[in-house]
Short mmCIF file of C-alpha atoms in Angstrom, two decimals:
data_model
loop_
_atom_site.label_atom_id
_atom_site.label_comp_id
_atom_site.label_asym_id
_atom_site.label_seq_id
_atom_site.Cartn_x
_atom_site.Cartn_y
_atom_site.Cartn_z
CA UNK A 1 -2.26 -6.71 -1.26
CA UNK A 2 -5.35 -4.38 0.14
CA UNK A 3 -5.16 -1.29 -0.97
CA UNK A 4 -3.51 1.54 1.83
CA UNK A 5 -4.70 4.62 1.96
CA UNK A 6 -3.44 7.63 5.15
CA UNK A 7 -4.48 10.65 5.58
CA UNK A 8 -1.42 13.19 5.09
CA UNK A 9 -1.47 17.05 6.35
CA UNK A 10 0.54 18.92 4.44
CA UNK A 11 1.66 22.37 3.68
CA UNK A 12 3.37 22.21 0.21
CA UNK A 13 7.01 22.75 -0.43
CA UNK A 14 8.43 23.04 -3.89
CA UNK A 15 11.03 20.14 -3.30
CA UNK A 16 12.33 18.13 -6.31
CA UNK A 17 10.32 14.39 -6.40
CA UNK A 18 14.07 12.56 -7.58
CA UNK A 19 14.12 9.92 -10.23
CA UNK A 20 12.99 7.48 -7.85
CA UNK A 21 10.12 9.50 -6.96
CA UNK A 22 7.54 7.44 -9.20
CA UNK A 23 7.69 5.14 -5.74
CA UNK A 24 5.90 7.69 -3.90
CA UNK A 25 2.71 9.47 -6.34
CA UNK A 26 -1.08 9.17 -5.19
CA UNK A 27 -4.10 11.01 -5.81
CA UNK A 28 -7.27 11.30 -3.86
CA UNK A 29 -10.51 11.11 -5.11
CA UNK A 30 -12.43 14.63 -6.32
CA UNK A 31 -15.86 15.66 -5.42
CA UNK A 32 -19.00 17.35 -7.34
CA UNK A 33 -19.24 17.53 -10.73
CA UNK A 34 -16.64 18.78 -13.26
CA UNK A 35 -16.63 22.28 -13.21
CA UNK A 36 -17.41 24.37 -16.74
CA UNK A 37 -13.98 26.19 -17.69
CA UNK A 38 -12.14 28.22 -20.87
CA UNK A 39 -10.97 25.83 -23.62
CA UNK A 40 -6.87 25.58 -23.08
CA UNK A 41 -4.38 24.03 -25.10
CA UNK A 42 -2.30 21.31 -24.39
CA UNK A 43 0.69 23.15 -24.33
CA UNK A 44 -0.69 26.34 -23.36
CA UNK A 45 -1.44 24.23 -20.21
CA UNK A 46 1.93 22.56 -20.07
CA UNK A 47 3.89 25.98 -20.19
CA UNK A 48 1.68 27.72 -17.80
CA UNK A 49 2.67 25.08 -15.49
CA UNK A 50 6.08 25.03 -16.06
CA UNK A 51 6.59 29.21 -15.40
CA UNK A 52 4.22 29.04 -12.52
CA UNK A 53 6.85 29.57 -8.98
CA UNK A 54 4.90 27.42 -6.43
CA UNK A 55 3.22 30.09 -4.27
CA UNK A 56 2.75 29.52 -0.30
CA UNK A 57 0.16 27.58 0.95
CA UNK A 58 -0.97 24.41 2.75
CA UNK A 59 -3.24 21.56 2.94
CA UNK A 60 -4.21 18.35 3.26
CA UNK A 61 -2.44 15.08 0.85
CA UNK A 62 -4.43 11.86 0.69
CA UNK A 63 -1.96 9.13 0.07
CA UNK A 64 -3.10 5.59 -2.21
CA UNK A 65 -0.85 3.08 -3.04
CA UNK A 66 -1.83 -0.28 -5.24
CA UNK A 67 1.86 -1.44 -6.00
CA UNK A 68 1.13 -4.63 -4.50
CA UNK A 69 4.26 -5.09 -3.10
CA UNK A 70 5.52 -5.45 0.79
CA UNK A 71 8.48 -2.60 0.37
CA UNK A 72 9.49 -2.73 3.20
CA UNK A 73 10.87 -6.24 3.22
CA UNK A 74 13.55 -5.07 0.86
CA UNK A 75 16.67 -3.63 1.25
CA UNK A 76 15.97 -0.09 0.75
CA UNK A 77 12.33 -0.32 0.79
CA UNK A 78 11.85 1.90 4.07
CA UNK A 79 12.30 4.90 1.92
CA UNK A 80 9.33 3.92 0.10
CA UNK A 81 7.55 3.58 3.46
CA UNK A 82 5.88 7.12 3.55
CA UNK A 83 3.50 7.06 7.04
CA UNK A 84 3.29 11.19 6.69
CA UNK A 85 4.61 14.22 5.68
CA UNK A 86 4.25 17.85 6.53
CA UNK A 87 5.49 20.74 4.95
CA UNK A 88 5.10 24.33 4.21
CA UNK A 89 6.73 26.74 1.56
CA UNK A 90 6.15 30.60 2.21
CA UNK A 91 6.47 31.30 -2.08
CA UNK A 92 9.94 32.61 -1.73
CA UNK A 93 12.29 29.37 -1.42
CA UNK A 94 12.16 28.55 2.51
CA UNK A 95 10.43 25.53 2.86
CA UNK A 96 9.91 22.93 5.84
CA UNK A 97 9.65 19.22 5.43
CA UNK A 98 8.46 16.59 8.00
CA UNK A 99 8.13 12.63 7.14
CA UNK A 100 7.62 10.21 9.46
CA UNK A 101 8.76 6.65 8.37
CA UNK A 102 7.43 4.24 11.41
CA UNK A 103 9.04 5.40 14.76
CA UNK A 104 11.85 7.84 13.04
CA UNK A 105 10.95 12.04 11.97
CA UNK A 106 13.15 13.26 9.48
CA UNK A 107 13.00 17.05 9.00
CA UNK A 108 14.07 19.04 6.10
CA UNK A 109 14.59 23.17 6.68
CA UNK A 110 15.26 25.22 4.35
CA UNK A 111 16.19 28.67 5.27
CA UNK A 112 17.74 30.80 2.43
CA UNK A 113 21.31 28.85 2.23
CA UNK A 114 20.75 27.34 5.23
CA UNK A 115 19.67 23.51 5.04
CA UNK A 116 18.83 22.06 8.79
CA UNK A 117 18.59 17.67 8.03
CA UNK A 118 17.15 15.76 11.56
CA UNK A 119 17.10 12.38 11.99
CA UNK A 120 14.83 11.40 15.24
CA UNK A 121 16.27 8.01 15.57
CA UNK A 122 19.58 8.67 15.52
CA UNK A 123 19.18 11.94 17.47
CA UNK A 124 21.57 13.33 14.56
CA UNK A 125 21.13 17.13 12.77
CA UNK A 126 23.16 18.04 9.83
CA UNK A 127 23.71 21.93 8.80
CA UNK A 128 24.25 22.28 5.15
CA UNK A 129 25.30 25.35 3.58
CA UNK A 130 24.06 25.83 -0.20
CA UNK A 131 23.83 27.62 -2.98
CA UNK A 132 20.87 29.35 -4.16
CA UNK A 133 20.19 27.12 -7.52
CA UNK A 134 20.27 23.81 -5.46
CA UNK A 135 16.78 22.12 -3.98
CA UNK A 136 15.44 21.92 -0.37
CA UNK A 137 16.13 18.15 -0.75
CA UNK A 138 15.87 15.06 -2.87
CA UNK A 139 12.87 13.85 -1.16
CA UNK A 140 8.82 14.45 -2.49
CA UNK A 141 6.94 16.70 -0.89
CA UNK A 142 3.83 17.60 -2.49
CA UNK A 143 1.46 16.83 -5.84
CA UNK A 144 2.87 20.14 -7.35
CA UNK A 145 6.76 19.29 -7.03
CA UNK A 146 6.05 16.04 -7.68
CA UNK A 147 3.69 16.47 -11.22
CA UNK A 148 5.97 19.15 -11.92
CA UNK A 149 9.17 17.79 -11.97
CA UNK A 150 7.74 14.47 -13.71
CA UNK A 151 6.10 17.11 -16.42
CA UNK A 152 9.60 18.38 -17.21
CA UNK A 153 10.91 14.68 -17.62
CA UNK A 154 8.36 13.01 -19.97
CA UNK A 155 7.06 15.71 -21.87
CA UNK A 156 9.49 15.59 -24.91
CA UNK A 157 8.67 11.97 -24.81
CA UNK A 158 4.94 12.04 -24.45
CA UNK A 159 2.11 13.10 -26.19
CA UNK A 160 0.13 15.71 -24.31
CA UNK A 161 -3.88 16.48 -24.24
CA UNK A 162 -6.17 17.91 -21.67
CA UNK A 163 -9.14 15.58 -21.46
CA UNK A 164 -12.05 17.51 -19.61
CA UNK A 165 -11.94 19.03 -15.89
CA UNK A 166 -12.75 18.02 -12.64
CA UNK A 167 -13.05 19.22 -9.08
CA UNK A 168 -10.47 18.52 -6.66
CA UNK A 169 -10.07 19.57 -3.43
CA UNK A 170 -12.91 22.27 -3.73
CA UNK A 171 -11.33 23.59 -6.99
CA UNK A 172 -11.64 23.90 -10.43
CA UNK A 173 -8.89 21.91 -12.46
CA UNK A 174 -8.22 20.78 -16.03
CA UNK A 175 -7.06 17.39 -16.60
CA UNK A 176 -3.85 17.27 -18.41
CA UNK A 177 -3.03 13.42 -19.54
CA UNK A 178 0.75 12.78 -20.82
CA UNK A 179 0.77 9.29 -22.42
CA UNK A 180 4.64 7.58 -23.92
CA UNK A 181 5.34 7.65 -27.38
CA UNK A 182 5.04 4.16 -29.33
CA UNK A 183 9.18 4.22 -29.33
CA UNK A 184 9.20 4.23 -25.36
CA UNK A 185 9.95 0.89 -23.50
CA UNK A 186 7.35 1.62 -19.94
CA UNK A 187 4.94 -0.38 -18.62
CA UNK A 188 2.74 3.05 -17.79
CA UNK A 189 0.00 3.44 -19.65
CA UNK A 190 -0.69 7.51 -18.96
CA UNK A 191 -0.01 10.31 -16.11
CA UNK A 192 -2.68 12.21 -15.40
CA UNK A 193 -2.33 15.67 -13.26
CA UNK A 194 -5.16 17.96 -12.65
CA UNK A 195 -3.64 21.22 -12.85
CA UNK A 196 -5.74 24.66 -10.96
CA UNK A 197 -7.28 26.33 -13.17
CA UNK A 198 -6.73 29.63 -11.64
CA UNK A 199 -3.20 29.44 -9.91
CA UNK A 200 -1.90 27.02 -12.62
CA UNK A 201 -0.41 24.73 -9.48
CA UNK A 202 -1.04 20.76 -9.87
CA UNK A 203 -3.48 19.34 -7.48
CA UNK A 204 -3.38 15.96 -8.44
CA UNK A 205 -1.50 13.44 -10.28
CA UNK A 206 -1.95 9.50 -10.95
CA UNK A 207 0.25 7.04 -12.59
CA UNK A 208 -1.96 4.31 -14.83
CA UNK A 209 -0.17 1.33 -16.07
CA UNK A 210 -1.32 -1.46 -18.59
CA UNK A 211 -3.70 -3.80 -17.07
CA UNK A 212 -5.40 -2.06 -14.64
CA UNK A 213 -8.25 0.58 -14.77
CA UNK A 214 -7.50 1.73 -11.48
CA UNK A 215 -4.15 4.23 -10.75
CA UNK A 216 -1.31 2.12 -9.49
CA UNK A 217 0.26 5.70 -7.75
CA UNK A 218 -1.65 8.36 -6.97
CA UNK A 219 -1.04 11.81 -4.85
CA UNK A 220 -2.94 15.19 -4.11
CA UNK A 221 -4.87 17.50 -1.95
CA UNK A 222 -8.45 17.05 -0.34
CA UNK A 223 -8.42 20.00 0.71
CA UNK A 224 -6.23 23.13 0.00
CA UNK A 225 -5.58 26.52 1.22
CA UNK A 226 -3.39 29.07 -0.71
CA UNK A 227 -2.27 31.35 2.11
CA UNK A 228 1.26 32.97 3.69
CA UNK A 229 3.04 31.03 6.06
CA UNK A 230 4.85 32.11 9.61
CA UNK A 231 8.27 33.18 9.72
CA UNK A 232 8.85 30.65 12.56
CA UNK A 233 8.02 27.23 10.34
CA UNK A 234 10.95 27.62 8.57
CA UNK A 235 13.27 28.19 11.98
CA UNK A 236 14.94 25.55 13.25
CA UNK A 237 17.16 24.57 16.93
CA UNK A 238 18.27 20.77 17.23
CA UNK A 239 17.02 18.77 20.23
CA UNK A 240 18.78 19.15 22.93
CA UNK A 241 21.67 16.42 23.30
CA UNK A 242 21.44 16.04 20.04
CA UNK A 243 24.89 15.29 17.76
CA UNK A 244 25.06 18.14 15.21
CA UNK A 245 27.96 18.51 12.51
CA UNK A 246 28.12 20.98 9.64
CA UNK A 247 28.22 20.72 5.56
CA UNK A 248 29.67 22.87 3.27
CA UNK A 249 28.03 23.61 -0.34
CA UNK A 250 26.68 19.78 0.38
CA UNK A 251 22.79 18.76 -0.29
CA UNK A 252 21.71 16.50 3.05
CA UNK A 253 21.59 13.00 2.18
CA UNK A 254 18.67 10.44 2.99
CA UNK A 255 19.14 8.30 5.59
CA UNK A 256 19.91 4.44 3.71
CA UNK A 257 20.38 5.47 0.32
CA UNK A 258 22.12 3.85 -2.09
CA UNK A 259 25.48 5.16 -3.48
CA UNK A 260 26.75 6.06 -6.92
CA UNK A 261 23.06 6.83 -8.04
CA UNK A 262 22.66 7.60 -11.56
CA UNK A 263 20.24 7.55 -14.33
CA UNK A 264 20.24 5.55 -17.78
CA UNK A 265 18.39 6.69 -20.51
CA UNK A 266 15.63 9.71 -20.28
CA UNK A 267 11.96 10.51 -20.29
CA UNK A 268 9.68 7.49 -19.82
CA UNK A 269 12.54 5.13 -20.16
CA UNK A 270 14.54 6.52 -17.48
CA UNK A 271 16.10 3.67 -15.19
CA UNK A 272 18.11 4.43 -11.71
CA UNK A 273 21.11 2.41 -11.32
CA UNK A 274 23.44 2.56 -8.21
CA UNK A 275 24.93 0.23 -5.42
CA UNK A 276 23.70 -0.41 -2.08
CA UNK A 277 25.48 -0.17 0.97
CA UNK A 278 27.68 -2.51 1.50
CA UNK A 279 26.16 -4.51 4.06
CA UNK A 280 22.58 -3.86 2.87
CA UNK A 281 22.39 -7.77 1.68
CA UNK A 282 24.61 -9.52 4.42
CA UNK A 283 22.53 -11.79 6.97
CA UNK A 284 22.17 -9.84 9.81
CA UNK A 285 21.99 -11.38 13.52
CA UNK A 286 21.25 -9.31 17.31
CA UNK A 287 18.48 -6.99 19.07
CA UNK A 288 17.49 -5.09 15.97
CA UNK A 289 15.68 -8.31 14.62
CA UNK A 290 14.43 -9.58 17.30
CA UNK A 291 17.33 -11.83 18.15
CA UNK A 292 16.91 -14.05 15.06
CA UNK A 293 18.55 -14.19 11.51
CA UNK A 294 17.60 -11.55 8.72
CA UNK A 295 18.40 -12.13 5.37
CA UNK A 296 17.85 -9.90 2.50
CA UNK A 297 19.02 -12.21 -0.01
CA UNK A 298 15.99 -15.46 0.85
CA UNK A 299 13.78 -12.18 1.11
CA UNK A 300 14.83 -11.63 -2.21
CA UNK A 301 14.18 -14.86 -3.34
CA UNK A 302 11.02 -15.16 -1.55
CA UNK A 303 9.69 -11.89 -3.90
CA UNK A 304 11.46 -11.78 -6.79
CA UNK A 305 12.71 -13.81 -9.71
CA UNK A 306 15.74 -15.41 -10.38
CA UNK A 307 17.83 -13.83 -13.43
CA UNK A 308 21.01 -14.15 -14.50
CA UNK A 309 23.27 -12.45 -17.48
CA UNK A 310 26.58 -10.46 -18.14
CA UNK A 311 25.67 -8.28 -14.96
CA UNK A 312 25.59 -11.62 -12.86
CA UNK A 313 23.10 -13.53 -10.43
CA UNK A 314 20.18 -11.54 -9.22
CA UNK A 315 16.39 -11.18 -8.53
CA UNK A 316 13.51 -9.07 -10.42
CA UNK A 317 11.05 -7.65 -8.24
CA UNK A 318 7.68 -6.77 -10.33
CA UNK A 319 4.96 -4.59 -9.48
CA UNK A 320 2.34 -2.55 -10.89
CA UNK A 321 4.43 0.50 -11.85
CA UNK A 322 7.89 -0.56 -13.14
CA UNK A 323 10.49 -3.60 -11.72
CA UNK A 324 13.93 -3.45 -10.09
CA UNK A 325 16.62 -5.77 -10.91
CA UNK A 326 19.13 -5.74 -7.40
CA UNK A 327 22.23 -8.61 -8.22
CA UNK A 328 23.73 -10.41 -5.67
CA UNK A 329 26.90 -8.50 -4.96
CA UNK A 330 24.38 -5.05 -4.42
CA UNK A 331 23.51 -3.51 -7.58
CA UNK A 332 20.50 -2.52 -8.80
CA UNK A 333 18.52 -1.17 -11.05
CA UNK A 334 14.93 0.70 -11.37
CA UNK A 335 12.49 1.44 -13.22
CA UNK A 336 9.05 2.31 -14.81
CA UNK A 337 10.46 -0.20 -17.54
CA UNK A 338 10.46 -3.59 -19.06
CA UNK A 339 12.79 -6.17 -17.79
CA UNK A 340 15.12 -6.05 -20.49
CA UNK A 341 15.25 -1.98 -20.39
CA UNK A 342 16.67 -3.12 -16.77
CA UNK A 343 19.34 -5.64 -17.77
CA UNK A 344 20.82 -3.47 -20.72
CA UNK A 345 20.90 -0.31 -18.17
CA UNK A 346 23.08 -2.84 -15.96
CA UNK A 347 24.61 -4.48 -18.45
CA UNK A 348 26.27 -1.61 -19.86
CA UNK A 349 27.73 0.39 -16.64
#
């Protein structure tokens, strides 16, 4: 599959990347040569990181992704169908996030407890009210949140050096590589996030599997500006004829999810389990496709593998970066994993 790479402006937000989120990490490429800093220690680094509160800015995120695999065929695989995304953070918790997935805009606001949700296609906006601890939204946002939150899970599980420095986005960064443990069961072979050597904010991370010299995943800036952010970004008024109901203490949900997500296991073994909607995998028939038949299940069986065991009938879809295992009556499970570390995740709910 050739390799597709989009230009993405951005303002960062400090929204959580999800367990899922390994579907959506790219990295551009840096410039000049790698810059002369301070020695650091691994976990110097690594803490630094962690205490750092994402500060306001903006910029620009250059999006690569080698998976090799048409996601959007599958049921689901829209959501992994990132076209752009803007967003902005003013340092303080407000935070604005814009992604465009084909012809639909879905927003993300964030105003103190205030959570604004708009869906373009469906004309829809959803007002959440919640707390203080809880996130913007479940959805990645930027190569901080994202190397961040993936930092916190794999870091008991990982050994951690910084290997050198290098330029990105017109600033000095150390590299800081996390690579699994002998006991862990992944198919990744190191995650590598170029941290700022001054504000301590990642500006680049890339997932490297077995097999392949190239990253699989990548995400980060090429070109990056810390600065304040208007009042106004983080304001929000739904469209006018719009259909607008109201949450209370409620996080927004993606559009198409699954339901009854969870996650088996922890660190580089983590796998996401869950069901799809119900009619995610029935042939579908009328206007939306075109007038003919759409089946998710021959889809299924076009791109993945047969496999059966005491979860059922189902299909493995491969790729670069981990596998899914989705059974015929709508369960799945995902991962950065073997095949087996998917089966005995199903197997056992």
């Amino acid at each position: 599959m050739r390799t597709k790479t989009k230009a993405i402006t951005a303002a960062v937000t400090g929204s959580a990347l999800g367990a899922a989120g390994l579907a959506w990490l790219a990295m551009p490429a840096s410039a000049g040569e790698a810059p002369e800093l301070p020695p650091i220690g691994a976990e110097e680094l690594v803490q630094s990181v962690m205490a750092t509160k994402t500060p306001a800015l903006d910029g620009t995120v250059q999006v690569e992704n080698n998976l090799g695999l048409p996601t959007t065929a599958l049921p689901g695989g829209m959501s992994l169908n990132l076209d752009a995304a803007h967003v902005y953070n003013d340092g303080n918790g407000n935070a604005k996030l814009s992604i465009e997935q084909g012809a639909n805009d879905t927003t993300v606001v964030r105003n103190g407890t205030t959570v604004w949700t708009y869906n373009s296609a469906k004309n829809t906006a959803t007002k959440t009210t919640v707390t203080d601890e809880q996130p913007p939204a479940q959805i990645p946002s930027d190569p901080a949140a994202a190397a961040t939150q993936l930092m916190a899970k794999v870091r008991e599980s990982s050994t951690v050096a910084v290997e050198g420095t290098a330029r990105v986005a017109g600033r000095a960064a150390y590299e800081l590589v996390l690579t699994p443990k002998p006991t862990e069961h992944t198919v990744l072979r190191e995650v590598r996030i170029a941290v700022d050597a001054e504000k301590r904010v990642p500006l680049r991370l890339a997932v490297l599997a077995y097999g392949s010299a190239d990253p699989v995943l990548q995400v980060g800036f090429s070109d990056i500006e810390f600065a304040s952010q208007p009042a106004s970004e983080f304001q929000f008024t739904p469209p006018q004829g719009a259909k607008v109901t109201e949450e209370q203490a409620q996080l927004p949900k993606r559009p198409e999810t699954a339901d009854s997500v969870e996650v088996v296991g922890d660190g580089w073994d983590s796998v996401v389990t869950g069901t799809f909607p119900t009619d995610a995998l029935t042939p579908k028939q009328g206007p939306k496709h075109g007038g003919a038949d759409a089946n998710p299940q021959q889809l299924l069986s076009r791109f993945g593998k047969p496999v059966s065991g005491a979860f059922g009938n189902g299909w493995v879809i491969s790729t670069k970066a981990g596998s899914a295992l989705i059974t015929a009556d709508g369960r799945f499970a995902a991962g950065a994993v073997t095949e087996q570390t998917l089966v005995d995740a199903l197997s056992a709910k």
